[in-house]
Short mmCIF file of C-alpha atoms and ligand atoms in Angstrom, two decimals:
data_model
loop_
_atom_site.label_atom_id
_atom_site.label_comp_id
_atom_site.label_asym_id
_atom_site.label_seq_id
_atom_site.Cartn_x
_atom_site.Cartn_y
_atom_site.Cartn_z
CA MET E 127 20.15 9.47 -4.58
CA ASN E 128 16.88 9.23 -2.81
CA SER E 129 15.55 5.76 -2.12
CA PRO E 130 12.55 5.23 -4.14
CA ALA E 131 8.89 5.75 -2.62
CA ARG E 132 7.40 2.72 -0.85
CA HIS E 133 3.91 1.67 -0.63
CA ALA E 134 2.40 2.03 2.68
CA PRO E 135 2.91 -1.17 4.70
CA ASN E 136 0.16 -3.77 4.81
CA LEU E 137 -0.92 -3.55 8.27
CA LEU E 138 -4.39 -5.21 7.85
CA PHE E 139 -3.74 -8.75 6.78
CA PRO E 140 -1.38 -10.69 9.04
CA ILE E 141 1.26 -12.85 7.33
CA VAL E 142 1.95 -16.18 8.89
CA ASP E 143 4.48 -18.54 7.33
CA ASP E 144 4.74 -16.25 4.26
CA CYS E 145 1.14 -16.47 3.63
CA LEU E 146 -1.34 -13.57 3.83
CA GLN E 147 -4.29 -14.38 6.25
CA ILE E 148 -7.77 -13.29 5.29
CA GLY E 149 -10.73 -13.34 7.62
CA GLY E 150 -8.68 -15.56 10.04
CA MET E 151 -7.73 -18.09 7.39
CA PRO E 152 -4.62 -18.59 5.21
CA LEU E 153 -5.00 -17.37 1.59
CA THR E 154 -4.47 -20.76 0.27
CA ARG E 155 -7.42 -22.01 2.18
CA LEU E 156 -9.67 -19.17 1.14
CA ALA E 157 -8.88 -19.93 -2.28
CA GLU E 158 -10.00 -23.42 -1.96
CA ARG E 159 -13.07 -22.42 -0.20
CA ALA E 160 -13.82 -19.82 -2.84
CA GLY E 161 -13.40 -22.81 -5.35
CA SER E 162 -11.67 -21.31 -8.30
CA THR E 163 -9.71 -18.03 -9.23
CA PRO E 164 -9.68 -15.37 -9.81
CA PHE E 165 -11.90 -13.83 -6.89
CA TYR E 166 -12.38 -10.82 -4.88
CA ALA E 167 -12.65 -11.21 -0.87
CA TYR E 168 -13.64 -8.69 1.59
CA ASP E 169 -12.98 -8.90 5.15
CA ARG E 170 -16.17 -8.01 7.30
CA ARG E 171 -14.04 -7.65 10.43
CA LEU E 172 -12.04 -4.76 8.56
CA ILE E 173 -15.37 -3.00 7.43
CA THR E 174 -16.81 -3.22 10.98
CA GLU E 175 -13.56 -1.91 12.54
CA ARG E 176 -13.41 0.83 9.86
CA VAL E 177 -16.67 2.06 10.92
CA ALA E 178 -15.66 2.07 14.55
CA GLN E 179 -12.62 4.22 13.92
CA LEU E 180 -14.62 6.69 12.07
CA ARG E 181 -17.30 6.72 14.87
CA ALA E 182 -14.51 7.45 17.39
CA ALA E 183 -12.92 10.06 15.24
CA LEU E 184 -15.96 12.18 14.02
CA PRO E 185 -18.34 14.08 16.17
CA PRO E 186 -21.36 12.05 17.66
CA ASP E 187 -24.07 13.81 16.06
CA ILE E 188 -22.18 13.11 12.42
CA HIS E 189 -24.21 10.38 10.62
CA LEU E 190 -22.47 7.87 8.56
CA HIS E 191 -23.79 7.03 5.09
CA TYR E 192 -22.19 4.28 2.71
CA ALA E 193 -22.26 5.37 -0.93
CA ILE E 194 -22.73 1.72 -2.31
CA LYS E 195 -21.24 2.47 -5.78
CA ALA E 196 -17.78 1.59 -4.25
CA ASN E 197 -18.81 -1.88 -3.57
CA PRO E 198 -22.52 -2.95 -4.01
CA MET E 199 -21.90 -6.62 -3.56
CA PRO E 200 -25.20 -7.46 -1.72
CA ALA E 201 -23.52 -9.28 1.16
CA VAL E 202 -21.22 -6.29 1.62
CA VAL E 203 -24.21 -3.67 1.67
CA GLN E 204 -26.33 -6.06 3.92
CA HIS E 205 -23.14 -6.06 6.60
CA LEU E 206 -23.04 -2.38 6.44
CA ALA E 207 -26.61 -2.03 6.81
CA GLY E 208 -26.42 -2.94 10.33
CA LEU E 209 -23.36 -0.55 10.99
CA VAL E 210 -24.12 2.92 9.07
CA ASP E 211 -26.72 5.36 9.21
CA GLY E 212 -27.77 5.39 5.70
CA PHE E 213 -27.27 4.54 2.20
CA ASP E 214 -26.30 6.46 -1.10
CA VAL E 215 -27.36 5.26 -4.29
CA ALA E 216 -26.88 6.39 -7.80
CA SER E 217 -29.01 4.28 -9.96
CA VAL E 218 -32.09 2.05 -9.61
CA GLY E 219 -30.15 -0.89 -9.72
CA GLU E 220 -28.36 0.29 -6.51
CA LEU E 221 -31.83 1.32 -4.96
CA LYS E 222 -32.91 -2.28 -5.28
CA THR E 223 -29.78 -3.42 -3.40
CA VAL E 224 -30.52 -1.00 -0.52
CA LEU E 225 -34.10 -1.63 -0.40
CA ASP E 226 -33.49 -5.16 0.17
CA THR E 227 -31.81 -4.33 3.48
CA SER E 228 -33.11 -3.28 6.81
CA MET E 229 -32.22 0.21 6.21
CA PRO E 230 -35.27 2.67 6.73
CA PRO E 231 -36.13 4.59 3.58
CA ASP E 232 -35.54 7.74 5.44
CA ASN E 233 -32.07 7.17 5.75
CA ILE E 234 -31.43 6.35 1.77
CA SER E 235 -30.73 9.20 -0.61
CA PHE E 236 -30.47 8.99 -4.35
CA ALA E 237 -27.98 11.10 -6.30
CA GLY E 238 -26.68 11.04 -9.87
CA PRO E 239 -27.28 13.31 -12.91
CA GLY E 240 -29.91 12.21 -15.54
CA LYS E 241 -32.50 10.59 -13.44
CA THR E 242 -35.28 9.33 -15.49
CA GLU E 243 -38.96 9.64 -15.00
CA THR E 244 -38.98 6.12 -14.00
CA ALA E 245 -36.22 6.37 -11.53
CA LEU E 246 -37.93 9.32 -10.00
CA ARG E 247 -41.09 7.73 -9.59
CA GLN E 248 -39.48 4.37 -7.94
CA ALA E 249 -37.71 6.70 -5.58
CA ALA E 250 -41.03 8.75 -4.75
CA ALA E 251 -42.80 5.35 -4.13
CA ALA E 252 -40.18 3.98 -1.88
CA GLY E 253 -40.23 7.09 0.22
CA ILE E 254 -36.34 7.74 -0.07
CA VAL E 255 -34.69 11.27 -0.31
CA VAL E 256 -34.03 12.37 -3.92
CA ASN E 257 -30.92 14.46 -4.29
CA LEU E 258 -32.00 16.67 -7.05
CA GLU E 259 -29.43 17.39 -9.79
CA SER E 260 -31.52 19.92 -11.82
CA GLU E 261 -34.69 22.02 -11.90
CA ARG E 262 -35.79 19.40 -14.46
CA GLU E 263 -35.63 16.62 -11.76
CA MET E 264 -37.38 18.85 -9.34
CA GLU E 265 -40.43 19.49 -11.73
CA ILE E 266 -40.63 15.56 -12.42
CA LEU E 267 -40.57 14.43 -8.98
CA ALA E 268 -43.21 16.95 -8.02
CA GLN E 269 -45.40 15.59 -10.83
CA VAL E 270 -44.86 11.94 -10.08
CA GLY E 271 -45.50 12.67 -6.35
CA ALA E 272 -48.63 14.18 -7.18
CA SER E 273 -50.04 11.29 -9.22
CA LEU E 274 -48.86 8.92 -6.33
CA GLY E 275 -50.63 10.94 -3.87
CA LEU E 276 -47.07 11.45 -2.15
CA ARG E 277 -44.83 14.30 -1.10
CA PRO E 278 -41.59 13.16 -2.17
CA LYS E 279 -38.54 13.99 -0.12
CA ALA E 280 -36.33 16.37 -1.99
CA ALA E 281 -33.04 17.71 -1.22
CA VAL E 282 -30.70 19.93 -3.70
CA ARG E 283 -27.46 18.59 -4.71
CA VAL E 284 -25.33 21.68 -5.08
CA ASN E 285 -22.52 22.26 -7.43
CA PRO E 286 -20.55 24.29 -5.04
CA ASP E 287 -18.65 27.72 -5.79
CA PHE E 288 -15.43 26.10 -4.51
CA GLU E 289 -13.51 22.77 -5.14
CA LEU E 290 -12.11 19.98 -2.93
CA LYS E 291 -8.23 20.48 -3.74
CA SER E 292 -6.07 17.81 -4.48
CA SER E 293 -8.87 15.45 -5.11
CA GLY E 294 -8.37 12.30 -7.08
CA MET E 295 -11.58 13.03 -8.84
CA LYS E 296 -13.17 16.50 -8.54
CA MET E 297 -16.89 16.44 -8.54
CA GLY E 298 -17.85 20.16 -7.75
CA GLY E 299 -16.75 23.52 -8.73
CA GLY E 300 -16.58 25.13 -12.06
CA PRO E 301 -18.90 23.74 -14.74
CA LYS E 302 -19.85 20.18 -13.94
CA GLN E 303 -22.80 17.90 -14.90
CA PHE E 304 -23.26 17.08 -11.19
CA GLY E 305 -25.50 19.17 -9.09
CA VAL E 306 -27.31 22.77 -9.64
CA ASP E 307 -24.75 25.48 -9.92
CA ALA E 308 -24.77 27.39 -6.37
CA GLU E 309 -26.06 30.48 -8.01
CA ARG E 310 -29.16 28.93 -9.46
CA VAL E 311 -30.09 27.38 -6.29
CA PRO E 312 -31.84 30.37 -4.77
CA ALA E 313 -34.35 30.61 -7.70
CA MET E 314 -34.73 26.89 -7.66
CA LEU E 315 -35.74 26.95 -3.97
CA GLN E 316 -38.16 29.77 -4.87
CA ARG E 317 -39.92 27.70 -7.35
CA MET E 318 -39.79 24.68 -4.73
CA LYS E 319 -42.09 26.64 -2.52
CA ASP E 320 -45.19 26.24 -5.17
CA LEU E 321 -44.40 22.53 -5.47
CA PRO E 322 -45.89 19.53 -3.62
CA VAL E 323 -42.29 18.25 -2.44
CA GLU E 324 -41.05 18.30 1.03
CA PHE E 325 -37.70 20.19 1.14
CA TYR E 326 -35.11 18.01 3.13
CA GLY E 327 -32.03 20.09 2.62
CA PHE E 328 -28.58 20.01 0.71
CA HIS E 329 -26.08 17.65 -0.67
CA ILE E 330 -22.90 19.23 -1.43
CA PHE E 331 -20.21 16.67 -2.61
CA SER E 332 -17.06 18.08 -3.96
CA GLY E 333 -14.54 15.52 -4.71
CA SER E 334 -13.29 12.08 -3.99
CA GLN E 335 -10.07 10.20 -3.06
CA ASN E 336 -8.41 12.94 -1.01
CA LEU E 337 -5.55 12.19 1.40
CA ARG E 338 -4.88 15.85 2.65
CA ALA E 339 -6.60 16.32 5.87
CA GLU E 340 -6.56 20.14 5.28
CA ALA E 341 -8.23 19.91 2.05
CA ILE E 342 -11.06 17.96 3.57
CA MET E 343 -11.33 20.62 6.46
CA GLU E 344 -11.42 23.45 4.17
CA ALA E 345 -14.23 21.81 1.99
CA GLN E 346 -16.20 21.07 5.10
CA ARG E 347 -15.84 24.77 6.39
CA ASN E 348 -16.96 25.94 2.91
CA THR E 349 -19.76 23.50 2.71
CA PHE E 350 -21.27 24.81 5.95
CA ASP E 351 -20.74 28.38 4.94
CA LEU E 352 -22.58 27.72 1.28
CA ALA E 353 -25.42 25.89 3.01
CA ARG E 354 -26.05 28.65 5.58
CA ARG E 355 -26.11 31.30 2.74
CA LEU E 356 -28.56 29.08 0.53
CA SER E 357 -30.75 28.19 3.47
CA ALA E 358 -31.98 31.86 3.87
CA ASN E 359 -34.11 31.06 0.62
CA ALA E 360 -35.33 27.59 1.53
CA PRO E 361 -38.86 26.46 1.56
CA GLY E 362 -38.39 25.14 5.08
CA PRO E 363 -35.71 24.22 7.68
CA VAL E 364 -32.79 22.15 6.66
CA LYS E 365 -33.54 18.75 7.77
CA LEU E 366 -30.57 17.17 5.89
CA LEU E 367 -27.23 18.46 5.45
CA ASN E 368 -25.02 16.09 3.37
CA LEU E 369 -21.57 17.28 3.81
CA GLY E 370 -20.12 15.06 1.09
CA GLY E 371 -17.04 12.97 2.03
CA GLY E 372 -13.85 12.42 -0.09
CA PHE E 373 -11.82 10.73 2.32
CA GLY E 374 -9.16 8.69 0.50
CA ILE E 375 -6.93 5.70 1.03
CA PRO E 376 -3.28 5.10 0.03
CA TYR E 377 -2.64 3.21 -2.99
CA PHE E 378 0.70 4.21 -4.62
CA PRO E 379 4.20 4.50 -3.49
CA GLY E 380 4.77 7.53 -1.33
CA GLU E 381 1.14 7.86 -0.30
CA GLN E 382 0.20 8.22 3.40
CA PRO E 383 -3.15 7.24 5.18
CA LEU E 384 -5.39 10.39 5.74
CA ASP E 385 -5.24 11.99 9.15
CA LEU E 386 -8.87 10.99 10.13
CA ASP E 387 -8.33 12.39 13.72
CA ALA E 388 -7.47 15.93 12.29
CA VAL E 389 -10.23 15.67 10.27
CA GLY E 390 -12.50 14.81 13.12
CA GLU E 391 -11.32 17.54 15.46
CA HIS E 392 -11.60 20.06 13.14
CA LEU E 393 -15.24 19.03 12.28
CA ALA E 394 -15.96 19.04 15.89
CA GLY E 395 -14.79 22.65 16.08
CA LEU E 396 -17.35 23.44 13.35
CA MET E 397 -20.39 21.75 15.07
CA PRO E 398 -21.64 24.20 17.42
CA ASP E 399 -22.07 26.85 14.73
CA ALA E 400 -23.76 24.38 12.40
CA ARG E 401 -26.18 23.12 15.28
CA LEU E 402 -27.07 26.72 15.73
CA ASN E 403 -27.47 27.62 12.06
CA PHE E 404 -29.38 24.26 11.20
CA PRO E 405 -31.20 23.28 14.37
CA GLU E 406 -33.21 20.77 12.97
CA ALA E 407 -30.64 19.17 10.58
CA GLU E 408 -29.29 15.56 10.41
CA PHE E 409 -25.58 15.97 9.37
CA VAL E 410 -24.13 13.51 7.12
CA ILE E 411 -20.86 12.48 5.65
CA GLU E 412 -21.13 9.75 2.77
CA LEU E 413 -18.32 7.49 2.20
CA GLY E 414 -17.71 4.86 -0.21
CA ARG E 415 -14.11 3.99 -0.78
CA TYR E 416 -12.73 4.85 2.76
CA LEU E 417 -15.38 2.33 4.16
CA VAL E 418 -14.43 -0.80 1.92
CA GLY E 419 -11.50 -0.04 -0.02
CA GLU E 420 -8.91 -1.53 2.23
CA ALA E 421 -10.81 -4.39 3.39
CA GLY E 422 -10.70 -6.16 0.19
CA ILE E 423 -8.21 -8.01 -2.19
CA TYR E 424 -8.22 -9.59 -5.49
CA VAL E 425 -6.86 -12.91 -6.03
CA SER E 426 -5.59 -14.49 -9.27
CA ARG E 427 -3.39 -17.45 -10.00
CA VAL E 428 -0.17 -17.56 -11.90
CA ILE E 429 -0.77 -19.58 -15.01
CA GLU E 430 2.77 -18.99 -16.41
CA ARG E 431 6.05 -17.74 -15.36
CA LYS E 432 7.72 -16.20 -18.72
CA VAL E 433 11.16 -14.73 -19.06
CA SER E 434 11.10 -12.37 -22.07
CA ARG E 435 14.64 -10.89 -22.81
CA GLY E 436 15.44 -10.81 -18.91
CA GLN E 437 12.15 -9.55 -17.55
CA VAL E 438 9.97 -11.75 -15.60
CA PHE E 439 6.21 -11.86 -16.48
CA LEU E 440 3.95 -13.63 -14.21
CA ILE E 441 0.76 -14.33 -16.51
CA THR E 442 -2.17 -14.88 -14.30
CA ASP E 443 -5.90 -15.83 -14.93
CA GLY E 444 -7.02 -12.32 -13.84
CA GLY E 445 -6.59 -8.92 -15.21
CA LEU E 446 -7.98 -5.46 -16.13
CA HIS E 447 -11.52 -7.12 -17.14
CA HIS E 448 -12.00 -7.80 -13.42
CA HIS E 449 -9.73 -4.84 -12.04
CA LEU E 450 -9.53 -2.13 -14.26
CA ALA E 451 -8.32 0.27 -11.42
CA ALA E 452 -5.27 -1.72 -10.75
CA SER E 453 -4.34 -1.59 -14.48
CA GLY E 454 -4.00 2.04 -14.37
CA ASN E 455 -7.00 2.64 -16.65
CA PHE E 456 -9.65 4.17 -14.33
CA GLY E 457 -8.81 7.48 -13.65
CA GLN E 458 -4.90 7.25 -13.40
CA VAL E 459 -2.83 9.76 -15.48
CA ILE E 460 0.43 8.16 -15.09
CA ARG E 461 0.33 4.53 -14.35
CA LYS E 462 1.43 3.38 -10.91
CA ASN E 463 1.46 0.23 -9.14
CA TYR E 464 -1.21 -0.71 -6.67
CA PRO E 465 0.21 -2.85 -3.79
CA VAL E 466 0.64 -6.25 -5.07
CA VAL E 467 2.16 -9.25 -3.12
CA VAL E 468 2.37 -13.02 -3.90
CA GLY E 469 -0.14 -14.00 -1.48
CA ASN E 470 1.28 -17.49 -0.52
CA ARG E 471 4.94 -16.60 -0.88
CA VAL E 472 5.34 -12.92 0.60
CA ALA E 473 8.92 -12.24 0.31
CA PRO E 474 10.96 -10.82 3.36
CA GLU E 475 12.59 -7.62 2.51
CA GLY E 476 15.58 -8.54 0.34
CA ALA E 477 14.34 -11.74 -0.98
CA ALA E 478 12.27 -10.29 -3.82
CA GLU E 479 12.70 -10.49 -7.37
CA LEU E 480 11.50 -7.78 -9.84
CA ALA E 481 8.67 -9.30 -11.92
CA SER E 482 5.47 -7.94 -13.82
CA VAL E 483 2.20 -9.13 -13.29
CA VAL E 484 -0.06 -9.30 -16.12
CA GLY E 485 -3.45 -10.80 -17.16
CA PRO E 486 -4.54 -13.17 -20.20
CA LEU E 487 -5.89 -10.25 -22.36
CA CYS E 488 -4.53 -9.62 -25.74
CA THR E 489 -3.51 -5.88 -24.97
CA PRO E 490 -0.43 -4.31 -23.46
CA LEU E 491 -2.89 -2.56 -21.21
CA ASP E 492 -3.55 -5.79 -19.04
CA VAL E 493 -0.83 -5.06 -16.69
CA LEU E 494 -1.73 -5.35 -12.70
CA ALA E 495 1.97 -4.85 -11.60
CA ASP E 496 4.97 -3.39 -13.44
CA LYS E 497 8.35 -4.55 -12.29
CA MET E 498 7.57 -4.56 -8.80
CA ALA E 499 9.72 -6.46 -6.07
CA LEU E 500 7.76 -9.71 -5.46
CA GLY E 501 8.34 -13.00 -3.72
CA HIS E 502 9.63 -15.54 -6.35
CA ALA E 503 6.33 -16.96 -7.73
CA ARG E 504 5.84 -20.35 -9.37
CA GLU E 505 3.11 -21.42 -11.33
CA GLY E 506 0.01 -22.05 -9.39
CA ASP E 507 0.81 -19.43 -6.74
CA LEU E 508 -1.51 -16.82 -5.82
CA ILE E 509 -1.28 -13.06 -6.78
CA VAL E 510 -2.90 -10.62 -4.41
CA VAL E 511 -3.79 -6.87 -5.38
CA LEU E 512 -4.41 -5.06 -1.97
CA GLN E 513 -6.61 -1.93 -1.55
CA SER E 514 -9.16 -3.64 -3.85
CA GLY E 515 -12.48 -3.44 -1.81
CA ALA E 516 -13.64 -0.28 -3.68
CA TYR E 517 -14.20 0.36 -7.55
CA GLY E 518 -12.93 -3.29 -8.42
CA LEU E 519 -15.37 -5.71 -9.99
CA THR E 520 -18.14 -3.50 -10.85
CA ALA E 521 -15.83 -0.68 -12.20
CA SER E 522 -14.33 -3.13 -14.69
CA PRO E 523 -15.07 -4.36 -18.23
CA THR E 524 -15.76 -8.11 -17.30
CA VAL E 525 -17.07 -8.72 -20.79
CA PHE E 526 -13.94 -7.48 -22.65
CA LEU E 527 -12.46 -10.51 -24.21
CA GLY E 528 -14.81 -13.07 -22.92
CA HIS E 529 -13.17 -14.56 -20.08
CA PRO E 530 -15.01 -15.77 -17.05
CA ALA E 531 -16.28 -13.34 -14.43
CA PRO E 532 -14.58 -13.52 -11.01
CA GLY E 533 -15.89 -14.74 -7.70
CA GLU E 534 -16.61 -12.57 -4.92
CA VAL E 535 -16.64 -13.61 -1.25
CA LEU E 536 -17.11 -11.99 1.82
CA VAL E 537 -15.51 -13.40 4.83
C1 PLP A 212 -19.10 8.34 -5.80
C2 PLP A 212 -19.64 9.30 -4.53
C3 PLP A 212 -19.44 9.03 -3.47
C4 PLP A 212 -18.33 7.88 -2.94
O1 PLP A 212 -17.12 8.51 -3.18
P1 PLP A 212 -15.75 7.68 -2.36
O2 PLP A 212 -14.63 8.33 -2.96
O3 PLP A 212 -15.89 6.39 -3.00
O4 PLP A 212 -16.03 8.04 -1.04
C5 PLP A 212 -20.04 9.66 -2.59
N1 PLP A 212 -21.04 10.40 -2.74
C6 PLP A 212 -21.38 10.63 -4.36
C7 PLP A 212 -22.64 11.62 -4.64
C8 PLP A 212 -20.77 9.91 -5.30
O5 PLP A 212 -20.92 10.04 -6.31
#
């Protein structure tokens, strides 16, 4: 019989005397600092290191953008403002967060379907790049720009005629609510020639949470090809070519980290042609999860240790209302466990017991770990969900059942 698949080992947070260390301090002390459980904690050093790894692996003229929907905590966004080359936002709320940072508006882009006239007007006034998701958005952007006496910066988000294979979430290829179908883009660009907008380039984002380097390489190759074909009809030179992202992180048993060096080397091989084909372009990779996902943890406290017909349940003060993704209800087809540990009692191999971690909500969906091998937890112990820096708090139904909201700290 094969041994069951395991989670990729936790290499980011050291363990001292069976206690996880976050930002250089024991988890137990961090919990005191935070003042109450549950809370999210993000380790700024790990975010900084992740950016450095990307810089080292990717060609030097690839600009790195942070898609803030992965983690819009203002302190995290402020920290990243000094590290990355730009921000991508997908709402006016996110736009406000990034405009409060030092990031120049030229390096901010705004994607997302269904932008309202008000949103487009704010974006035009802010001087950021709008990734147009439809012909309608283009017409309105031109109108609001004219009424403000501005020439708004417009890139076309293209729904490509290919997919990012084996992605956690496909966001391009086939019929999609995102972007403009590639085959409609030439006519749209023709129309843009008559409008008072400044053509900036293309945004081609095909998918998310991908751990297969070959799939990402193939998508990047296809993206350059598509952009080259589309640029033949463009109203001006391509100044911005956003290649998307899609870099994934390992969450579940059996998953291995993305081979970043392979992606970087392949991209380096594509760059000479890209520079020839788009001599005025800035090349951008936009990442959310990959920048922050592994730097964050979610911490809750065991309220009660309950045994039901032989099965151990650790009932905590946190649950799916704070961390929907860990409960398996944010895009998973078959529920799998996130990496979870008893943070102040990380069990050495073999000293574990099988236990389920659940929250206080009156629904059987409120499960953070289903029958996992964990350190033998007592009431008052701290349960840690790793890989929680992205799509955690703001991707969760915090008002469901009326429990208090969790804290958030950047350490
Ligand atoms: C969500 C999103 C991202 C970030 O995706 P990750 O998987 O978190 O890297 C980037 N760009 C766009 C347009 C998005 O919608």
